[in-house]
Short mmCIF file of C-alpha atoms in Angstrom, two decimals:
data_model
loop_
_atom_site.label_atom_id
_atom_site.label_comp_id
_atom_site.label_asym_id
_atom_site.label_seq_id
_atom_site.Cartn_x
_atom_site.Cartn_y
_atom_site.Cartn_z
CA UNK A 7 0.00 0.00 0.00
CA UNK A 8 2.95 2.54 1.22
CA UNK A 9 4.70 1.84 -2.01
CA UNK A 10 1.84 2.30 -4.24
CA UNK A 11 0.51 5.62 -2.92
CA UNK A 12 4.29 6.54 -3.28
CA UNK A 13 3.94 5.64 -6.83
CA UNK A 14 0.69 7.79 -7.52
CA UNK A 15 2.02 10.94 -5.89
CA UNK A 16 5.41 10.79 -7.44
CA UNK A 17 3.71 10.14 -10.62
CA UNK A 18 1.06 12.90 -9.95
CA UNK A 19 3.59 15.17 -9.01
CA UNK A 20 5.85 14.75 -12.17
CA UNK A 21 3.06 15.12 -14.47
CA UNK A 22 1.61 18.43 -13.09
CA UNK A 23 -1.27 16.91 -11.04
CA UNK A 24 -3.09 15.22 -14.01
CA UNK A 25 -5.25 13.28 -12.28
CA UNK A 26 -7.56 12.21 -15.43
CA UNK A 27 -4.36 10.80 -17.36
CA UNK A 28 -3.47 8.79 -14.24
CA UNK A 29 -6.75 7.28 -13.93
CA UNK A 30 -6.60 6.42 -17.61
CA UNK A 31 -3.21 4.57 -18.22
CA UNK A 32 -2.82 2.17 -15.14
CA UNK A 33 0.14 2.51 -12.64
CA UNK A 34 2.33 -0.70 -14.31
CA UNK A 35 2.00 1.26 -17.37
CA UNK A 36 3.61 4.79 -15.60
CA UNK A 37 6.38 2.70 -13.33
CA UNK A 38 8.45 -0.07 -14.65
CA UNK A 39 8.76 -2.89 -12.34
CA UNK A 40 11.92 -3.46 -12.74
CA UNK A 41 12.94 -6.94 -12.01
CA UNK A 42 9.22 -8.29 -12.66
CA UNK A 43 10.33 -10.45 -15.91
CA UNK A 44 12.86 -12.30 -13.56
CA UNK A 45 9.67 -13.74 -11.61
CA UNK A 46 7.87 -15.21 -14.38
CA UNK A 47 9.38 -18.51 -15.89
CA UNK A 48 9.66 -18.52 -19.91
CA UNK A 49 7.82 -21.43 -19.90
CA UNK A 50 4.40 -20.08 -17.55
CA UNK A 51 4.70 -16.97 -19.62
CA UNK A 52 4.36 -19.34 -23.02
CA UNK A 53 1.35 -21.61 -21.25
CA UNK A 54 -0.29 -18.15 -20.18
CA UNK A 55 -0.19 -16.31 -23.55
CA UNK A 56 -1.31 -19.50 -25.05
CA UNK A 57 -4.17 -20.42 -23.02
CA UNK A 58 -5.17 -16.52 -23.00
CA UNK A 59 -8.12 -14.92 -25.29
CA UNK A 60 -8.64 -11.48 -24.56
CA UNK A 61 -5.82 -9.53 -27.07
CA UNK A 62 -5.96 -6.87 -24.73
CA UNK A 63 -4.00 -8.84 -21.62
CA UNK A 64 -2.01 -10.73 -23.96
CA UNK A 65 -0.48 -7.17 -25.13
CA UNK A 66 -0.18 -5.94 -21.47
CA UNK A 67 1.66 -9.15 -20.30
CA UNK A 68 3.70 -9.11 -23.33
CA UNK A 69 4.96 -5.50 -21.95
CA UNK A 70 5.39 -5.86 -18.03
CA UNK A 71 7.14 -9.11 -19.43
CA UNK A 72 10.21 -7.89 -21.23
CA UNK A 73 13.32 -7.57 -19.83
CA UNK A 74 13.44 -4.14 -17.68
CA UNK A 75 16.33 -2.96 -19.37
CA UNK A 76 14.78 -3.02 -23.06
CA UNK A 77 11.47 -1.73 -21.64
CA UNK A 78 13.75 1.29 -20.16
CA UNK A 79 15.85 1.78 -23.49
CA UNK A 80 12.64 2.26 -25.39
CA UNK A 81 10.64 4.45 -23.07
CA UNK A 82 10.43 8.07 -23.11
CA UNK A 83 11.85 10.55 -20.58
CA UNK A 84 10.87 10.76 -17.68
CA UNK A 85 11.40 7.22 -16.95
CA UNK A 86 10.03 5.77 -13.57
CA UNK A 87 11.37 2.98 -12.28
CA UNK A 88 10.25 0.70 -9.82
CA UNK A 89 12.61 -2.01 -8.20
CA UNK A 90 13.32 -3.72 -4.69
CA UNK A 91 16.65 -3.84 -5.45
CA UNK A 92 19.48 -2.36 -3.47
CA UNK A 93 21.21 0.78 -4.34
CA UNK A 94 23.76 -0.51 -4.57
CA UNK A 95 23.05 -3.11 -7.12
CA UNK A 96 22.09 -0.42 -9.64
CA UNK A 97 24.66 1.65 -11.97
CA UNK A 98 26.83 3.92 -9.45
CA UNK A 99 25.96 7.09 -12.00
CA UNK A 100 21.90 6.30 -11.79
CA UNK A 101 22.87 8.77 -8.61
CA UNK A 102 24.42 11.28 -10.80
CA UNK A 103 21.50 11.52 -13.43
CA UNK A 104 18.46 10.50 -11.63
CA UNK A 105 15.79 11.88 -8.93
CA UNK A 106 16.00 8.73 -6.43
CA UNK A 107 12.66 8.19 -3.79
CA UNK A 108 14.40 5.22 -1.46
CA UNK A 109 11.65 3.57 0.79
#
């Protein structure tokens, strides 16, 4: 709970309190979960996307599925991140370049 309300304000903040956009594109959407494609095997993803209908969540877990690094390479500035890993197993100049909210 602490971490998503975290996630709305930063989010709300950033984007000059536009509340209606936020409502519209959902919070996995705004903040990359960083490590999330590490927790899903290859092989549940495959079963999943096969046994799936709806194109809609197919295309979503396609997304929060790829590897956070490509996800962050193609996205547009600002980038927000979400991760639980530790500072200080993330680049040393992410410090240098980036506004950092550590829970």
């Amino acid at each position: 709970m602490r971490s998503t309300l975290t996630r709305e304000l930063v989010w709300i903040l950033a984007n000059d309190w536009d509340f209606a956009k936020s409502e519209t594109v959902p919070l996995f959407a705004r903040f990359m979960f960083l490590e999330f494609p590490t927790l899903v095997h290859p092989l549940m993803n495959d079963n999943i996307l096969r046994e799936m209908e709806d194109a809609s969540k197919i295309a979503v877990l396609e997304i929060i599925t790829k590897p956070g690094t490509m996800r962050l390479a193609e996205a547009k500035s600002p980038r927000f991140i979400y991760t639980h890993l530790a500072l200080s197993l993330l680049p040393a100049q992410l410090l240098d370049t980036a506004m950092i909210v550590f829970m």
